[in-house]
PDB file of C-alpha atoms in Angstrom:
ATOM      1  CA  ASN A  37      -3.437 -15.605   4.460  1.00 58.00           C
ATOM      2  CA  ALA A  38      -5.069 -14.925   7.858  1.00 58.00           C
ATOM      3  CA  GLN A  39      -3.182 -12.533   9.782  1.00 60.00           C
ATOM      4  CA  GLN A  40      -4.007 -11.833  13.402  1.00 61.00           C
ATOM      5  CA  ASP A  41      -4.625  -8.947  15.494  1.00 60.00           C
ATOM      6  CA  LYS A  42      -4.456  -6.076  12.616  1.00 64.00           C
ATOM      7  CA  ILE A  43      -6.930  -3.618  11.359  1.00 68.00           C
ATOM      8  CA  GLU A  44      -4.316  -2.627   8.600  1.00 75.00           C
ATOM      9  CA  LEU A  45      -3.281  -5.243   6.384  1.00 77.00           C
ATOM     10  CA  ASP A  46      -0.425  -5.606   3.610  1.00 77.00           C
ATOM     11  CA  LEU A  47      -1.489  -8.498   1.617  1.00 82.00           C
ATOM     12  CA  TYR A  48       0.418  -8.041  -1.559  1.00 82.00           C
ATOM     13  CA  LYS A  49      -1.621 -10.844  -3.282  1.00 85.00           C
ATOM     14  CA  MET A  50      -2.766 -11.545  -6.976  1.00 87.00           C
ATOM     15  CA  VAL A  51      -5.720 -13.496  -8.006  1.00 88.00           C
ATOM     16  CA  GLU A  52      -6.116 -14.998 -11.437  1.00 89.00           C
ATOM     17  CA  PHE A  53      -9.064 -16.314 -12.970  1.00 90.00           C
ATOM     18  CA  ASP A  54     -11.111 -17.004 -16.171  1.00 90.00           C
ATOM     19  CA  ALA A  55     -14.344 -14.767 -16.728  1.00 91.00           C
ATOM     20  CA  ILE A  56     -16.540 -14.978 -20.277  1.00 90.00           C
ATOM     21  CA  LEU A  57     -17.508 -10.993 -21.172  1.00 91.00           C
ATOM     22  CA  PRO A  58     -20.395 -10.342 -21.959  1.00 92.00           C
ATOM     23  CA  GLY A  59     -21.779 -12.823 -18.907  1.00 89.00           C
ATOM     24  CA  THR A  60     -21.514 -12.858 -15.333  1.00 82.00           C
ATOM     25  CA  SER A  61     -19.310  -9.633 -14.875  1.00 90.00           C
ATOM     26  CA  GLN A  62     -19.761  -8.491 -11.293  1.00 94.00           C
ATOM     27  CA  LEU A  63     -16.455  -9.226  -9.301  1.00 94.00           C
ATOM     28  CA  LYS A  64     -16.971  -9.056  -5.755  1.00 95.00           C
ATOM     29  CA  ILE A  65     -13.998  -8.672  -3.481  1.00 93.00           C
ATOM     30  CA  SER A  66     -14.612  -9.435   0.603  1.00 92.00           C
ATOM     31  CA  ILE A  67     -12.569  -8.937   3.354  1.00 89.00           C
ATOM     32  CA  MET A  68     -13.396 -11.497   5.997  1.00 86.00           C
ATOM     33  CA  ASP A  69     -12.778 -12.083   9.782  1.00 84.00           C
ATOM     34  CA  LYS A  70     -11.271 -15.444  10.377  1.00 78.00           C
ATOM     35  CA  ASN A  71     -13.045 -17.219  13.267  1.00 76.00           C
ATOM     36  CA  SER A  72     -11.727 -20.579  14.595  1.00 72.00           C
ATOM     37  CA  LEU A  73     -15.401 -21.699  15.972  1.00 78.00           C
ATOM     38  CA  GLY A  74     -18.299 -21.407  13.418  1.00 75.00           C
ATOM     39  CA  TYR A  75     -18.588 -18.932  10.278  1.00 80.00           C
ATOM     40  CA  ASP A  76     -16.200 -16.559   8.930  1.00 81.00           C
ATOM     41  CA  GLY A  77     -17.463 -13.203   9.653  1.00 85.00           C
ATOM     42  CA  LEU A  78     -17.925 -10.469   6.835  1.00 88.00           C
ATOM     43  CA  ILE A  79     -15.860  -7.115   7.623  1.00 89.00           C
ATOM     44  CA  GLY A  80     -16.851  -5.494   4.237  1.00 92.00           C
ATOM     45  CA  SER A  81     -17.068  -6.031   0.346  1.00 94.00           C
ATOM     46  CA  THR A  82     -16.781  -3.962  -2.848  1.00 95.00           C
ATOM     47  CA  THR A  83     -18.351  -5.206  -6.187  1.00 95.00           C
ATOM     48  CA  ILE A  84     -16.638  -4.270  -9.722  1.00 95.00           C
ATOM     49  CA  ASP A  85     -18.650  -4.562 -12.892  1.00 94.00           C
ATOM     50  CA  LEU A  86     -15.945  -6.250 -15.301  1.00 95.00           C
ATOM     51  CA  GLU A  87     -18.443  -5.367 -18.132  1.00 95.00           C
ATOM     52  CA  ASP A  88     -18.058  -1.680 -17.496  1.00 94.00           C
ATOM     53  CA  ARG A  89     -14.524  -1.855 -17.589  1.00 93.00           C
ATOM     54  CA  TRP A  90     -13.878  -3.868 -20.692  1.00 94.00           C
ATOM     55  CA  PHE A  91     -16.455  -2.505 -22.995  1.00 94.00           C
ATOM     56  CA  ASP A  92     -15.410   1.047 -21.918  1.00 94.00           C
ATOM     57  CA  GLU A  93     -13.033   2.617 -24.231  1.00 94.00           C
ATOM     58  CA  ARG A  94     -11.457   5.254 -21.989  1.00 95.00           C
ATOM     59  CA  TRP A  95     -10.855   2.376 -19.273  1.00 94.00           C
ATOM     60  CA  GLN A  96      -9.241   0.293 -22.323  1.00 92.00           C
ATOM     61  CA  GLN A  97      -6.734   3.201 -23.109  1.00 93.00           C
ATOM     62  CA  LEU A  98      -5.535   4.051 -19.247  1.00 93.00           C
ATOM     63  CA  GLY A  99      -1.944   3.050 -19.331  1.00 90.00           C
ATOM     64  CA  ILE A 100      -1.498   2.149 -22.983  1.00 89.00           C
ATOM     65  CA  GLU A 101       1.728   4.673 -23.226  1.00 89.00           C
ATOM     66  CA  ASN A 102       3.299   2.314 -20.363  1.00 86.00           C
ATOM     67  CA  LYS A 103       2.842  -0.882 -22.619  1.00 86.00           C
ATOM     68  CA  ARG A 104       6.125  -2.725 -23.743  1.00 83.00           C
ATOM     69  CA  GLU A 105       5.420  -5.447 -26.532  1.00 80.00           C
ATOM     70  CA  PRO A 106       7.295  -8.925 -26.241  1.00 74.00           C
ATOM     71  CA  GLY A 107      10.566  -8.910 -27.965  1.00 68.00           C
ATOM     72  CA  VAL A 108      12.433 -11.718 -29.694  1.00 60.00           C
ATOM     73  CA  THR A 109      15.346 -12.517 -27.221  1.00 60.00           C
ATOM     74  CA  LYS A 110      14.974 -13.960 -23.770  1.00 61.00           C
ATOM     75  CA  HIS A 111      16.259 -10.508 -22.263  1.00 63.00           C
ATOM     76  CA  ASP A 112      13.398  -9.042 -23.764  1.00 60.00           C
ATOM     77  CA  ILE A 113      10.587 -11.048 -21.765  1.00 58.00           C
ATOM     78  CA  LEU A 114      12.037  -8.979 -18.478  1.00 60.00           C
ATOM     79  CA  LYS A 115      11.129  -5.920 -20.318  1.00 71.00           C
ATOM     80  CA  VAL A 116       7.436  -6.806 -21.183  1.00 78.00           C
ATOM     81  CA  ARG A 117       4.769  -5.129 -19.407  1.00 81.00           C
ATOM     82  CA  TRP A 118       0.705  -4.849 -19.892  1.00 84.00           C
ATOM     83  CA  ASP A 119      -1.039  -1.579 -19.996  1.00 86.00           C
ATOM     84  CA  THR A 120      -0.814   0.061 -16.552  1.00 87.00           C
ATOM     85  CA  LYS A 121      -4.137   0.464 -14.903  1.00 91.00           C
ATOM     86  CA  PRO A 122      -4.590   2.906 -11.996  1.00 91.00           C
ATOM     87  CA  VAL A 123      -4.655   1.909  -8.156  1.00 91.00           C
ATOM     88  CA  GLU A 124      -7.832   2.371  -6.898  1.00 93.00           C
ATOM     89  CA  VAL A 125      -9.329   2.643  -3.551  1.00 95.00           C
ATOM     90  CA  ARG A 126     -12.355   1.117  -2.751  1.00 95.00           C
ATOM     91  CA  SER A 127     -14.726   1.346  -0.090  1.00 94.00           C
ATOM     92  CA  LEU A 128     -16.091  -1.944   1.744  1.00 94.00           C
ATOM     93  CA  TYR A 129     -19.779  -2.452   2.955  1.00 94.00           C
ATOM     94  CA  ILE A 130     -21.892  -4.897   4.317  1.00 92.00           C
ATOM     95  CA  PRO A 131     -25.316  -5.687   2.841  1.00 91.00           C
ATOM     96  CA  PHE A 132     -27.911  -3.288   3.760  1.00 91.00           C
ATOM     97  CA  GLU A 133     -25.779  -0.780   5.401  1.00 90.00           C
ATOM     98  CA  SER A 134     -24.580   2.463   4.001  1.00 91.00           C
ATOM     99  CA  THR A 135     -21.666   2.719   6.511  1.00 91.00           C
ATOM    100  CA  VAL A 136     -18.263   2.290   5.006  1.00 92.00           C
ATOM    101  CA  ARG A 137     -16.570  -0.523   6.969  1.00 90.00           C
ATOM    102  CA  GLY A 138     -12.853   0.122   5.834  1.00 90.00           C
ATOM    103  CA  SER A 139     -11.245   0.269   2.125  1.00 93.00           C
ATOM    104  CA  ILE A 140      -8.861  -1.769  -0.071  1.00 92.00           C
ATOM    105  CA  GLU A 141      -6.584  -0.539  -2.401  1.00 93.00           C
ATOM    106  CA  CYS A 142      -6.402  -2.797  -5.644  1.00 92.00           C
ATOM    107  CA  TRP A 143      -5.851  -2.376  -9.715  1.00 91.00           C
ATOM    108  CA  LEU A 144      -7.533  -4.519 -12.011  1.00 93.00           C
ATOM    109  CA  ASP A 145      -6.301  -6.019 -15.408  1.00 92.00           C
ATOM    110  CA  ILE A 146      -8.679  -7.501 -17.737  1.00 93.00           C
ATOM    111  CA  LEU A 147      -6.338  -9.347 -20.744  1.00 91.00           C
ATOM    112  CA  THR A 148      -7.719 -11.592 -23.436  1.00 90.00           C
ATOM    113  CA  SER A 149      -6.124 -15.117 -23.162  1.00 89.00           C
ATOM    114  CA  SER A 150      -3.706 -14.453 -25.775  1.00 88.00           C
ATOM    115  CA  ASP A 151      -2.443 -11.028 -23.849  1.00 88.00           C
ATOM    116  CA  ALA A 152      -2.549 -13.058 -20.955  1.00 87.00           C
ATOM    117  CA  THR A 153      -0.144 -15.512 -22.276  1.00 85.00           C
ATOM    118  CA  ALA A 154       2.283 -13.043 -23.886  1.00 83.00           C
ATOM    119  CA  TYR A 155       2.507 -10.864 -20.975  1.00 82.00           C
ATOM    120  CA  PRO A 156       3.698 -12.335 -17.531  1.00 79.00           C
ATOM    121  CA  LEU A 157       1.865 -11.564 -14.342  1.00 81.00           C
ATOM    122  CA  ASP A 158       3.488  -8.479 -12.090  1.00 78.00           C
ATOM    123  CA  ASP A 159       5.221  -9.728  -9.140  1.00 79.00           C
ATOM    124  CA  VAL A 160       3.557  -7.969  -6.197  1.00 81.00           C
ATOM    125  CA  GLU A 161       5.084  -9.808  -3.374  1.00 83.00           C
ATOM    126  CA  LEU A 162       6.804  -7.997  -0.715  1.00 80.00           C
ATOM    127  CA  PRO A 163      10.383  -8.562  -0.682  1.00 79.00           C
ATOM    128  CA  HIS A 164      11.544 -10.942   2.368  1.00 83.00           C
ATOM    129  CA  SER A 165      12.464  -8.940   5.359  1.00 84.00           C
ATOM    130  CA  LYS A 166      16.181  -8.045   5.917  1.00 87.00           C
ATOM    131  CA  ILE A 167      17.999  -6.747   8.996  1.00 89.00           C
ATOM    132  CA  PHE A 168      19.213  -3.401   8.676  1.00 85.00           C
ATOM    133  CA  GLU A 169      21.171  -0.816  10.807  1.00 86.00           C
ATOM    134  CA  VAL A 170      19.868   2.624  10.518  1.00 83.00           C
ATOM    135  CA  ARG A 171      21.647   5.390  11.627  1.00 83.00           C
ATOM    136  CA  VAL A 172      20.323   8.761  12.473  1.00 84.00           C
ATOM    137  CA  VAL A 173      22.507  11.890  12.763  1.00 84.00           C
ATOM    138  CA  ILE A 174      20.882  14.679  14.582  1.00 81.00           C
ATOM    139  CA  TRP A 175      23.171  17.448  13.417  1.00 80.00           C
ATOM    140  CA  LYS A 176      21.644  20.739  14.411  1.00 76.00           C
ATOM    141  CA  SER A 177      18.039  22.466  15.962  1.00 74.00           C
ATOM    142  CA  LYS A 178      16.709  25.771  15.375  1.00 72.00           C
ATOM    143  CA  THR A 179      14.471  28.248  16.865  1.00 68.00           C
ATOM    144  CA  MET A 180      13.009  25.803  19.291  1.00 67.00           C
ATOM    145  CA  SER A 181      10.332  27.046  21.774  1.00 69.00           C
ATOM    146  CA  GLU A 182      11.158  27.577  25.495  1.00 68.00           C
ATOM    147  CA  ARG A 183       9.401  24.795  27.213  1.00 68.00           C
ATOM    148  CA  ASP A 184      10.519  26.306  30.899  1.00 69.00           C
ATOM    149  CA  SER A 185       8.555  29.472  30.745  1.00 67.00           C
ATOM    150  CA  SER A 186       9.484  30.819  33.806  1.00 72.00           C
ATOM    151  CA  GLU A 187      13.426  30.793  33.043  1.00 76.00           C
ATOM    152  CA  ASN A 188      13.006  31.432  29.503  1.00 75.00           C
ATOM    153  CA  MET A 189      14.965  28.213  28.742  1.00 77.00           C
ATOM    154  CA  SER A 190      14.909  24.400  28.045  1.00 80.00           C
ATOM    155  CA  ASP A 191      16.454  21.013  28.690  1.00 80.00           C
ATOM    156  CA  PRO A 192      16.170  19.757  25.166  1.00 80.00           C
ATOM    157  CA  PHE A 193      16.986  15.962  24.023  1.00 83.00           C
ATOM    158  CA  VAL A 194      16.097  14.023  21.114  1.00 85.00           C
ATOM    159  CA  ARG A 195      14.192  10.564  21.334  1.00 87.00           C
ATOM    160  CA  VAL A 196      14.314   8.514  18.111  1.00 90.00           C
ATOM    161  CA  TRP A 197      12.613   5.188  17.649  1.00 86.00           C
ATOM    162  CA  PRO A 198      11.169   2.848  14.397  1.00 84.00           C
ATOM    163  CA  GLN A 199       7.719   1.535  15.190  1.00 82.00           C
ATOM    164  CA  GLY A 200       8.162  -1.386  17.529  1.00 80.00           C
ATOM    165  CA  CYS A 201      11.273  -0.701  19.308  1.00 83.00           C
ATOM    166  CA  ALA A 202      12.581   0.786  22.255  1.00 88.00           C
ATOM    167  CA  PRO A 203      13.346   4.488  22.163  1.00 87.00           C
ATOM    168  CA  GLN A 204      16.625   5.748  21.927  1.00 88.00           C
ATOM    169  CA  GLU A 205      17.902   9.478  23.405  1.00 86.00           C
ATOM    170  CA  THR A 206      20.642  11.653  22.823  1.00 84.00           C
ATOM    171  CA  ASP A 207      22.334  13.470  25.432  1.00 83.00           C
ATOM    172  CA  THR A 208      20.295  16.240  27.392  1.00 81.00           C
ATOM    173  CA  HIS A 209      21.530  19.838  26.662  1.00 78.00           C
ATOM    174  CA  TRP A 210      20.531  21.320  30.137  1.00 81.00           C
ATOM    175  CA  ARG A 211      19.501  25.218  30.398  1.00 77.00           C
ATOM    176  CA  SER A 212      19.485  26.010  26.976  1.00 77.00           C
ATOM    177  CA  ARG A 213      18.466  29.446  25.743  1.00 72.00           C
ATOM    178  CA  LYS A 214      16.770  31.237  22.752  1.00 67.00           C
ATOM    179  CA  GLY A 215      16.438  27.807  20.909  1.00 59.00           C
ATOM    180  CA  LYS A 216      20.055  26.971  21.297  1.00 63.00           C
ATOM    181  CA  ALA A 217      21.179  23.737  22.727  1.00 60.00           C
ATOM    182  CA  THR A 218      24.292  23.904  24.616  1.00 58.00           C
TER     183      THR A 218
END
């Protein structure tokens, strides 16, 4: 999942593994810097104590109101949902430094083996990209300030562009007064 030239990543990946609780309960999540030569560098890590979650009755109750039990028909399987846990924003650190090195957004589910079988995984993948035509209608402007203060007027136009694309502009409304385009 290496991505180049980005400091804000849209990962949308799910990782699943078995754990024994009580036992080794420290879950470490690390964001790495991929290097083509040598070792990958650590950007930052966060650690979650799974036992603190699993044995905390308050955490167990989070999202229980959204739980949907498995039904009896094939159609019911699409409606099944495990308890929804809140999305967490976790700070990333590197060892022996107290400076925050970034953050991740995640949520954590801990299920027994039987619950994991009964409740399907959440699909967190982004949908495939599609090409859309976007139409923006600029209908009216009001109470614009005059930018040419010596003449109490402006020559307004609107510039519109989505990130990563060339801007498009409306016609210029020359010599507009009192915030009204001509």
